[in-house]
Coordinates of C-alpha atoms in Angstrom, one line a residue:
M131 CA -36.1 -10.9 -20.8
P132 CA -33.3 -10.0 -23.3
R133 CA -29.7 -10.1 -22.1
P134 CA -28.2 -6.7 -21.3
R135 CA -25.8 -5.3 -24.0
T136 CA -23.2 -4.6 -21.3
P137 CA -22.6 -7.4 -18.7
L138 CA -23.5 -6.3 -15.2
L139 CA -20.3 -7.7 -13.9
D140 CA -16.7 -8.1 -14.9
R141 CA -13.6 -8.8 -12.9
R142 CA -12.4 -5.2 -12.8
R143 CA -15.8 -3.9 -11.6
I144 CA -15.7 -6.5 -8.8
G145 CA -12.2 -5.4 -7.7
A146 CA -13.1 -1.7 -7.8
A147 CA -16.3 -2.2 -5.9
A148 CA -14.6 -4.4 -3.3
L149 CA -12.1 -1.5 -2.7
R150 CA -15.0 0.9 -2.1
I151 CA -16.7 -1.5 0.3
V152 CA -13.6 -2.0 2.4
D153 CA -12.9 1.7 2.4
E154 CA -16.4 2.4 3.7
L155 CA -16.9 -0.5 6.1
G156 CA -13.4 -1.7 6.9
V157 CA -14.4 -5.3 6.1
L158 CA -15.2 -7.3 3.0
T159 CA -18.3 -9.4 2.9
I160 CA -19.9 -11.1 -0.1
P161 CA -23.5 -9.7 0.6
A162 CA -22.2 -6.1 0.9
L163 CA -20.2 -6.5 -2.3
A164 CA -23.2 -7.9 -4.1
R165 CA -25.4 -5.0 -2.9
E166 CA -22.8 -2.5 -4.1
L167 CA -22.8 -4.1 -7.5
G168 CA -26.6 -4.5 -7.7
V169 CA -26.6 -8.3 -8.1
A170 CA -27.4 -11.4 -6.1
P171 CA -24.4 -12.9 -4.2
S172 CA -24.6 -16.0 -6.3
A173 CA -23.9 -13.9 -9.4
L174 CA -20.4 -13.1 -8.1
Y175 CA -19.4 -16.7 -8.2
H176 CA -19.7 -16.8 -12.0
H177 CA -16.7 -14.5 -12.0
V178 CA -14.7 -15.3 -8.9
S179 CA -14.1 -18.5 -6.9
G180 CA -14.4 -16.8 -3.5
R181 CA -13.0 -14.2 -1.1
E182 CA -9.3 -14.9 -1.8
E183 CA -9.8 -14.2 -5.5
I184 CA -11.7 -11.0 -4.7
I185 CA -8.8 -9.8 -2.6
S186 CA -6.5 -10.6 -5.5
L187 CA -8.8 -8.4 -7.8
M188 CA -8.6 -5.6 -5.2
R189 CA -4.8 -5.7 -5.3
E190 CA -4.8 -5.8 -9.1
E191 CA -7.2 -2.8 -9.2
L192 CA -4.9 -0.9 -6.9
V193 CA -1.9 -1.6 -9.3
L194 CA -4.0 -0.5 -12.3
E195 CA -5.1 2.7 -10.6
T196 CA -1.6 3.8 -9.8
G197 CA 0.1 2.7 -13.0
P198 CA 3.5 1.1 -13.4
H199 CA 6.5 2.4 -11.6
Q200 CA 9.5 0.9 -13.3
G201 CA 12.1 3.3 -12.1
D202 CA 15.3 4.2 -14.1
A203 CA 17.8 1.4 -14.4
S204 CA 20.6 4.0 -14.5
Q205 CA 19.7 5.4 -11.1
P206 CA 21.4 4.4 -7.8
W207 CA 19.5 1.6 -6.0
E208 CA 18.5 3.9 -3.2
Q209 CA 16.8 6.3 -5.6
T210 CA 14.9 3.5 -7.4
L211 CA 13.8 2.0 -4.0
E212 CA 12.7 5.5 -2.8
T213 CA 10.6 5.9 -6.0
W214 CA 9.0 2.5 -5.4
A215 CA 8.3 3.3 -1.8
R216 CA 6.6 6.6 -2.5
S217 CA 4.4 5.1 -5.2
Y218 CA 3.5 2.2 -3.0
R219 CA 2.5 4.5 -0.2
A220 CA 0.5 6.7 -2.5
A221 CA -1.4 3.7 -3.8
F222 CA -2.4 2.5 -0.3
A223 CA -3.2 6.0 0.9
T224 CA -6.0 6.2 -1.7
H225 CA -7.6 3.2 0.0
P226 CA -6.6 3.1 3.6
G227 CA -9.4 0.8 4.6
A228 CA -7.9 -1.9 2.5
V229 CA -4.5 -1.8 4.2
P230 CA -5.2 -4.3 6.9
L231 CA -6.8 -6.7 4.5
L232 CA -4.3 -6.5 1.6
A233 CA -1.3 -6.4 4.0
T234 CA -2.1 -9.7 5.5
A235 CA -3.3 -11.6 2.4
P236 CA -0.6 -13.8 0.7
L237 CA 0.9 -12.5 -2.5
A238 CA 0.0 -15.2 -4.9
E239 CA -0.6 -13.2 -8.1
P240 CA 1.8 -13.4 -11.0
F241 CA 1.6 -9.6 -11.5
M242 CA 2.7 -9.0 -7.9
H243 CA 5.5 -11.6 -8.4
A244 CA 6.7 -9.5 -11.4
L245 CA 6.9 -6.4 -9.3
Y246 CA 8.7 -8.1 -6.4
E247 CA 11.1 -9.7 -8.9
K248 CA 12.2 -6.2 -10.0
V249 CA 12.9 -5.2 -6.4
A250 CA 14.7 -8.4 -5.6
E251 CA 16.9 -8.0 -8.8
L252 CA 17.6 -4.4 -7.7
L253 CA 18.8 -5.3 -4.3
L254 CA 20.8 -8.3 -5.4
T255 CA 22.5 -6.3 -8.1
A256 CA 23.3 -3.6 -5.4
G257 CA 25.3 -6.3 -3.6
F258 CA 22.9 -7.6 -0.9
T259 CA 22.8 -11.3 -0.2
T260 CA 19.9 -13.5 -0.9
G261 CA 19.2 -13.9 2.8
Q262 CA 19.0 -10.1 3.2
V263 CA 16.6 -9.2 0.5
M264 CA 13.2 -10.4 1.8
P265 CA 13.8 -8.9 5.4
L266 CA 14.7 -5.6 3.7
I267 CA 11.6 -5.6 1.6
N268 CA 9.4 -6.6 4.5
A269 CA 10.9 -3.9 6.7
L270 CA 10.3 -1.3 4.0
E271 CA 6.8 -2.5 3.4
S272 CA 5.9 -2.4 7.1
F273 CA 7.1 1.2 7.3
I274 CA 5.2 2.1 4.1
L275 CA 1.9 0.6 5.3
G276 CA 2.1 2.4 8.6
S277 CA 2.9 5.7 6.8
A278 CA -0.1 5.2 4.5
L279 CA -2.4 5.0 7.5
D280 CA -0.7 8.0 9.0
L281 CA -1.7 10.0 5.9
V282 CA -5.4 9.6 6.9
A283 CA -4.9 10.0 10.6
P284 CA -5.8 13.3 12.4
P285 CA -3.1 16.0 11.9
V286 CA -2.6 16.2 15.6
M287 CA -2.0 12.7 17.1
V288 CA -0.5 13.7 20.5
S289 CA -2.8 16.1 22.3
D290 CA -3.7 17.5 25.7
V291 CA -0.1 17.6 26.8
T292 CA 0.7 19.8 29.8
R293 CA 4.0 21.6 29.9
E294 CA 4.4 21.1 33.6
T295 CA 4.3 17.3 33.4
A296 CA 6.0 16.8 30.0
P297 CA 8.2 19.9 29.3
H298 CA 10.4 18.1 26.7
L299 CA 7.5 16.7 24.8
S300 CA 5.8 20.0 24.8
S301 CA 8.8 21.7 23.4
V302 CA 9.0 19.1 20.6
L303 CA 5.3 19.5 19.8
D304 CA 5.7 23.3 19.6
D305 CA 7.9 22.7 16.6
T306 CA 5.7 20.0 15.0
P307 CA 3.3 20.9 12.2
T308 CA -0.4 20.5 13.0
D309 CA -1.5 19.8 9.4
H310 CA -0.7 17.2 6.7
R311 CA 3.0 18.1 6.8
R312 CA 3.3 16.1 10.0
A313 CA 2.8 12.9 8.1
E314 CA 5.0 14.0 5.2
L315 CA 7.9 14.9 7.4
A316 CA 7.7 11.7 9.3
F317 CA 7.7 9.7 6.1
D318 CA 10.6 11.6 4.7
A319 CA 12.7 11.1 7.8
G320 CA 11.8 7.5 8.2
L321 CA 12.5 6.6 4.6
R322 CA 15.8 8.4 4.7
A323 CA 16.8 6.6 7.8
L324 CA 15.8 3.2 6.4
L325 CA 17.7 3.6 3.2
T326 CA 20.8 4.8 5.1
G327 CA 20.5 1.8 7.3
F328 CA 20.1 -0.5 4.4
R329 CA 23.4 0.8 2.9
A330 CA 25.1 0.1 6.2
L331 CA 24.0 -3.5 5.9
L332 CA 25.7 -4.1 2.5
P333 CA 28.4 -6.8 2.8
R334 CA 31.9 -5.4 2.8

């Protein structure tokens, strides 16, 4: 049979399909990915070395989907970090099923190193010490990933509360939105608190 004009597979198609699979199934398997792409599992290995490289392609696809977020070098570090945090959360919110997988896979890709280089430079220039930078980045990332999952959680997360047994909680819930604003308010409050706390950690 003649070879197809357009190759059945390329690395970007594999990354995009892997994201769809993880979103739908919550796990990544080679057979499921091959079925999604309409090829035999063995065909995947002409393009990737294995599962770790597929996860890397998923991460790259996520970055390509959302576009670059360079920030403005003239902005205060808090504002630049907030822009990065919001774009990062938005990227993961589009593929919540991938959060557990991507969040626990080591960052070995040069394009990710370049992104983290910018954040490290930002914090060091702001005056943080080298020993503070990665804990700050990790703390912010943990918050962002949890917030991305919160975006796809039910609008009401605390339910069936009786006023007799939990009067204070009931009062709080009366003033809590029961739609997507709940997650947005939580993210805004948490991000503001984190950035304020980061500033308090700057060496005197």
